[in-house]
Amino acid sequence: MNIKTHVPPHTAEKMARRYKDSSNEIYSISEEELWGFRRLIDKQFSDISKRINIEFVDYEPYGENPTLDAMMEDFRCGLIQIHTTGNDSHLWGKFHNLQFRAIHDYLHLIHGHDFTHAEECKVYIKQFEFSIRDRYTERFPYLNWDTYNRILRSEIVYQSAYKE
């Protein structure tokens, strides 16, 4: 998979529009398929939370625009704090969206990628690679990994462009 990590402003704008306009298309996956993806998130979260303490807090622990440096001190002490504010996700629901955030932030930290759009593109790749590891593909052989890749692209790359 090859994705550019430098995105020209006009391309980022197209991604942002696509995220805004196509979110209903992403959410039109079947309940059965969505259930499978949520189980994958449960398993990934469980695996990660064995390695690091994850706390859910009702404030922005690293500021409104978090940076890798701001989170790294906690991470070095074995902690990631995930804010519960603005946790609206029609796709994942509140519970799984918090888990998804924790997985995503963990991958930012272990790979040393900040929260710029270019770095989000890199973490999107890492999150997909993390998801298709043998322990997950063997446990979830029925998942449509193509669909999951599209969801990740929308939820990470397009959403990042939309926020920028």
PDB file of C-alpha atoms in Angstrom:
ATOM      1  CA  MET A   1       0.000   0.000   0.000  1.00  0.00           C
ATOM      2  CA  ASN A   2       1.402   3.364  -0.953  1.00  0.00           C
ATOM      3  CA  ILE A   3      -0.035   6.552   0.475  1.00  0.00           C
ATOM      4  CA  LYS A   4       1.550   9.965   0.310  1.00  0.00           C
ATOM      5  CA  THR A   5       2.389  11.485   3.650  1.00  0.00           C
ATOM      6  CA  HIS A   6       2.604  14.982   2.206  1.00  0.00           C
ATOM      7  CA  VAL A   7      -0.779  16.008   0.944  1.00  0.00           C
ATOM      8  CA  PRO A   8      -1.182  19.231  -1.055  1.00  0.00           C
ATOM      9  CA  PRO A   9      -3.849  21.562   0.377  1.00  0.00           C
ATOM     10  CA  HIS A  10      -6.261  21.009  -2.543  1.00  0.00           C
ATOM     11  CA  THR A  11      -6.039  17.231  -2.050  1.00  0.00           C
ATOM     12  CA  ALA A  12      -6.600  17.546   1.701  1.00  0.00           C
ATOM     13  CA  GLU A  13      -9.628  19.704   0.960  1.00  0.00           C
ATOM     14  CA  LYS A  14     -11.024  16.999  -1.357  1.00  0.00           C
ATOM     15  CA  MET A  15     -10.453  14.402   1.380  1.00  0.00           C
ATOM     16  CA  ALA A  16     -12.232  16.610   3.898  1.00  0.00           C
ATOM     17  CA  ARG A  17     -15.215  17.032   1.570  1.00  0.00           C
ATOM     18  CA  ARG A  18     -15.289  13.305   0.915  1.00  0.00           C
ATOM     19  CA  TYR A  19     -15.297  12.594   4.654  1.00  0.00           C
ATOM     20  CA  LYS A  20     -18.142  15.017   5.214  1.00  0.00           C
ATOM     21  CA  ASP A  21     -20.180  13.891   2.193  1.00  0.00           C
ATOM     22  CA  SER A  22     -19.597  10.136   2.255  1.00  0.00           C
ATOM     23  CA  SER A  23     -19.924   9.355   5.942  1.00  0.00           C
ATOM     24  CA  ASN A  24     -23.389   7.902   5.387  1.00  0.00           C
ATOM     25  CA  GLU A  25     -21.950   5.583   2.742  1.00  0.00           C
ATOM     26  CA  ILE A  26     -19.374   4.264   5.235  1.00  0.00           C
ATOM     27  CA  TYR A  27     -22.086   3.705   7.818  1.00  0.00           C
ATOM     28  CA  SER A  28     -24.183   1.622   5.441  1.00  0.00           C
ATOM     29  CA  ILE A  29     -22.270  -1.591   6.173  1.00  0.00           C
ATOM     30  CA  SER A  30     -24.326  -4.467   7.532  1.00  0.00           C
ATOM     31  CA  GLU A  31     -24.884  -4.866  11.261  1.00  0.00           C
ATOM     32  CA  GLU A  32     -23.225  -8.283  11.093  1.00  0.00           C
ATOM     33  CA  GLU A  33     -20.106  -6.819   9.492  1.00  0.00           C
ATOM     34  CA  LEU A  34     -20.064  -3.944  11.965  1.00  0.00           C
ATOM     35  CA  TRP A  35     -20.385  -6.411  14.848  1.00  0.00           C
ATOM     36  CA  GLY A  36     -17.273  -8.204  13.558  1.00  0.00           C
ATOM     37  CA  PHE A  37     -15.268  -4.983  13.352  1.00  0.00           C
ATOM     38  CA  ARG A  38     -16.334  -4.051  16.889  1.00  0.00           C
ATOM     39  CA  ARG A  39     -15.149  -7.455  18.130  1.00  0.00           C
ATOM     40  CA  LEU A  40     -11.810  -6.803  16.426  1.00  0.00           C
ATOM     41  CA  ILE A  41     -11.561  -3.471  18.254  1.00  0.00           C
ATOM     42  CA  ASP A  42     -12.420  -5.228  21.545  1.00  0.00           C
ATOM     43  CA  LYS A  43      -9.609  -7.727  20.994  1.00  0.00           C
ATOM     44  CA  GLN A  44      -7.055  -5.107  19.924  1.00  0.00           C
ATOM     45  CA  PHE A  45      -7.946  -2.937  22.909  1.00  0.00           C
ATOM     46  CA  SER A  46      -7.627  -5.928  25.230  1.00  0.00           C
ATOM     47  CA  ASP A  47      -4.196  -6.755  23.806  1.00  0.00           C
ATOM     48  CA  ILE A  48      -2.960  -3.170  24.154  1.00  0.00           C
ATOM     49  CA  SER A  49      -4.362  -2.667  27.647  1.00  0.00           C
ATOM     50  CA  LYS A  50      -2.226  -5.606  28.815  1.00  0.00           C
ATOM     51  CA  ARG A  51       0.853  -3.556  27.858  1.00  0.00           C
ATOM     52  CA  ILE A  52      -0.156  -0.103  29.083  1.00  0.00           C
ATOM     53  CA  ASN A  53      -2.628   1.476  31.485  1.00  0.00           C
ATOM     54  CA  ILE A  54      -5.396   3.306  29.629  1.00  0.00           C
ATOM     55  CA  GLU A  55      -7.456   5.870  31.514  1.00  0.00           C
ATOM     56  CA  PHE A  56     -10.598   7.492  30.157  1.00  0.00           C
ATOM     57  CA  VAL A  57     -10.963  11.064  31.397  1.00  0.00           C
ATOM     58  CA  ASP A  58     -13.636  13.721  30.879  1.00  0.00           C
ATOM     59  CA  TYR A  59     -11.182  16.495  29.962  1.00  0.00           C
ATOM     60  CA  GLU A  60      -8.478  16.964  27.321  1.00  0.00           C
ATOM     61  CA  PRO A  61      -5.381  15.760  29.219  1.00  0.00           C
ATOM     62  CA  TYR A  62      -2.916  16.827  26.533  1.00  0.00           C
ATOM     63  CA  GLY A  63      -4.593  20.057  25.456  1.00  0.00           C
ATOM     64  CA  GLU A  64      -7.033  20.821  22.675  1.00  0.00           C
ATOM     65  CA  ASN A  65      -4.435  20.006  20.007  1.00  0.00           C
ATOM     66  CA  PRO A  66      -2.395  17.150  21.476  1.00  0.00           C
ATOM     67  CA  THR A  67       1.174  16.565  20.426  1.00  0.00           C
ATOM     68  CA  LEU A  68       3.306  13.488  20.623  1.00  0.00           C
ATOM     69  CA  ASP A  69       5.624  15.214  23.099  1.00  0.00           C
ATOM     70  CA  ALA A  70       2.722  16.064  25.409  1.00  0.00           C
ATOM     71  CA  MET A  71       1.640  12.416  25.545  1.00  0.00           C
ATOM     72  CA  MET A  72       5.091  10.846  25.664  1.00  0.00           C
ATOM     73  CA  GLU A  73       5.781  11.568  29.352  1.00  0.00           C
ATOM     74  CA  ASP A  74       2.683   9.600  30.401  1.00  0.00           C
ATOM     75  CA  PHE A  75       3.472   6.895  27.855  1.00  0.00           C
ATOM     76  CA  ARG A  76       6.975   6.416  29.269  1.00  0.00           C
ATOM     77  CA  CYS A  77       5.322   5.900  32.675  1.00  0.00           C
ATOM     78  CA  GLY A  78       2.993   3.264  31.199  1.00  0.00           C
ATOM     79  CA  LEU A  79      -0.111   5.408  30.769  1.00  0.00           C
ATOM     80  CA  ILE A  80      -2.283   6.809  28.000  1.00  0.00           C
ATOM     81  CA  GLN A  81      -5.162   9.123  28.855  1.00  0.00           C
ATOM     82  CA  ILE A  82      -8.065   9.195  26.406  1.00  0.00           C
ATOM     83  CA  HIS A  83     -10.561  12.041  26.636  1.00  0.00           C
ATOM     84  CA  THR A  84     -14.213  11.118  26.519  1.00  0.00           C
ATOM     85  CA  THR A  85     -15.413  14.508  25.270  1.00  0.00           C
ATOM     86  CA  GLY A  86     -16.663  14.752  21.702  1.00  0.00           C
ATOM     87  CA  ASN A  87     -17.057  11.000  21.579  1.00  0.00           C
ATOM     88  CA  ASP A  88     -19.812  10.851  18.991  1.00  0.00           C
ATOM     89  CA  SER A  89     -19.490   8.067  16.448  1.00  0.00           C
ATOM     90  CA  HIS A  90     -22.411   6.732  14.471  1.00  0.00           C
ATOM     91  CA  LEU A  91     -20.155   3.943  13.284  1.00  0.00           C
ATOM     92  CA  TRP A  92     -18.553   2.618  16.465  1.00  0.00           C
ATOM     93  CA  GLY A  93     -20.858   3.893  19.186  1.00  0.00           C
ATOM     94  CA  LYS A  94     -19.445   5.547  22.300  1.00  0.00           C
ATOM     95  CA  PHE A  95     -17.885   2.461  23.890  1.00  0.00           C
ATOM     96  CA  HIS A  96     -16.046   1.152  20.842  1.00  0.00           C
ATOM     97  CA  ASN A  97     -15.075   4.642  19.704  1.00  0.00           C
ATOM     98  CA  LEU A  98     -13.164   5.158  22.964  1.00  0.00           C
ATOM     99  CA  GLN A  99     -11.393   1.854  22.422  1.00  0.00           C
ATOM    100  CA  PHE A 100     -10.652   2.850  18.812  1.00  0.00           C
ATOM    101  CA  ARG A 101      -9.174   6.153  20.052  1.00  0.00           C
ATOM    102  CA  ALA A 102      -6.967   4.295  22.550  1.00  0.00           C
ATOM    103  CA  ILE A 103      -5.685   1.898  19.875  1.00  0.00           C
ATOM    104  CA  HIS A 104      -5.023   4.782  17.514  1.00  0.00           C
ATOM    105  CA  ASP A 105      -3.191   6.911  20.092  1.00  0.00           C
ATOM    106  CA  TYR A 106      -1.145   3.901  21.189  1.00  0.00           C
ATOM    107  CA  LEU A 107       0.006   3.411  17.599  1.00  0.00           C
ATOM    108  CA  HIS A 108       0.929   7.104  17.359  1.00  0.00           C
ATOM    109  CA  LEU A 109       3.097   6.693  20.445  1.00  0.00           C
ATOM    110  CA  ILE A 110       4.852   3.427  19.653  1.00  0.00           C
ATOM    111  CA  HIS A 111       5.687   4.564  16.118  1.00  0.00           C
ATOM    112  CA  GLY A 112       6.592   8.144  17.084  1.00  0.00           C
ATOM    113  CA  HIS A 113       4.120   9.885  14.779  1.00  0.00           C
ATOM    114  CA  ASP A 114       2.654  13.245  15.765  1.00  0.00           C
ATOM    115  CA  PHE A 115      -0.908  14.384  15.033  1.00  0.00           C
ATOM    116  CA  THR A 116      -0.478  16.334  11.796  1.00  0.00           C
ATOM    117  CA  HIS A 117      -2.350  15.204   8.714  1.00  0.00           C
ATOM    118  CA  ALA A 118       0.833  13.749   7.198  1.00  0.00           C
ATOM    119  CA  GLU A 119       1.524  11.783  10.379  1.00  0.00           C
ATOM    120  CA  GLU A 120      -2.100  10.612  10.572  1.00  0.00           C
ATOM    121  CA  CYS A 121      -1.622   9.114   7.099  1.00  0.00           C
ATOM    122  CA  LYS A 122       1.314   7.123   8.452  1.00  0.00           C
ATOM    123  CA  VAL A 123      -0.629   5.948  11.493  1.00  0.00           C
ATOM    124  CA  TYR A 124      -3.518   4.886   9.248  1.00  0.00           C
ATOM    125  CA  ILE A 125      -1.104   2.508   7.509  1.00  0.00           C
ATOM    126  CA  LYS A 126       0.247   1.269  10.852  1.00  0.00           C
ATOM    127  CA  GLN A 127      -3.264   0.706  12.174  1.00  0.00           C
ATOM    128  CA  PHE A 128      -4.238  -1.327   9.134  1.00  0.00           C
ATOM    129  CA  GLU A 129      -1.000  -3.341   9.341  1.00  0.00           C
ATOM    130  CA  PHE A 130      -1.647  -3.916  13.055  1.00  0.00           C
ATOM    131  CA  SER A 131      -5.161  -5.129  12.220  1.00  0.00           C
ATOM    132  CA  ILE A 132      -4.117  -7.675   9.611  1.00  0.00           C
ATOM    133  CA  ARG A 133      -1.529  -9.406  11.750  1.00  0.00           C
ATOM    134  CA  ASP A 134      -1.921 -13.155  11.867  1.00  0.00           C
ATOM    135  CA  ARG A 135      -3.412 -13.207  15.358  1.00  0.00           C
ATOM    136  CA  TYR A 136      -6.304 -11.079  14.122  1.00  0.00           C
ATOM    137  CA  THR A 137      -6.818 -12.489  10.636  1.00  0.00           C
ATOM    138  CA  GLU A 138      -6.880 -16.009  12.094  1.00  0.00           C
ATOM    139  CA  ARG A 139      -9.303 -15.049  14.851  1.00  0.00           C
ATOM    140  CA  PHE A 140     -11.529 -13.006  12.513  1.00  0.00           C
ATOM    141  CA  PRO A 141     -11.329 -14.827   9.159  1.00  0.00           C
ATOM    142  CA  TYR A 142     -14.819 -13.655   8.194  1.00  0.00           C
ATOM    143  CA  LEU A 143     -13.968  -9.931   8.234  1.00  0.00           C
ATOM    144  CA  ASN A 144     -13.851  -8.033   4.981  1.00  0.00           C
ATOM    145  CA  TRP A 145     -10.418  -6.403   5.305  1.00  0.00           C
ATOM    146  CA  ASP A 146     -11.053  -4.238   2.257  1.00  0.00           C
ATOM    147  CA  THR A 147     -14.058  -2.689   3.968  1.00  0.00           C
ATOM    148  CA  TYR A 148     -12.108  -2.259   7.196  1.00  0.00           C
ATOM    149  CA  ASN A 149      -9.339  -0.497   5.280  1.00  0.00           C
ATOM    150  CA  ARG A 150     -11.910   1.918   3.801  1.00  0.00           C
ATOM    151  CA  ILE A 151     -13.323   2.568   7.271  1.00  0.00           C
ATOM    152  CA  LEU A 152      -9.862   3.288   8.661  1.00  0.00           C
ATOM    153  CA  ARG A 153      -9.095   5.592   5.740  1.00  0.00           C
ATOM    154  CA  SER A 154     -12.318   7.511   6.396  1.00  0.00           C
ATOM    155  CA  GLU A 155     -11.998   7.595  10.182  1.00  0.00           C
ATOM    156  CA  ILE A 156      -8.308   8.546  10.187  1.00  0.00           C
ATOM    157  CA  VAL A 157      -7.114  10.111   6.923  1.00  0.00           C
ATOM    158  CA  TYR A 158     -10.312  11.828   5.779  1.00  0.00           C
ATOM    159  CA  GLN A 159     -11.331  12.871   9.280  1.00  0.00           C
ATOM    160  CA  SER A 160      -7.866  14.355   9.835  1.00  0.00           C
ATOM    161  CA  ALA A 161      -8.155  16.330   6.597  1.00  0.00           C
ATOM    162  CA  TYR A 162     -11.604  17.500   7.680  1.00  0.00           C
ATOM    163  CA  LYS A 163     -10.284  18.733  11.022  1.00  0.00           C
ATOM    164  CA  GLU A 164      -7.294  20.518   9.472  1.00  0.00           C
TER     165      GLU A 164
END
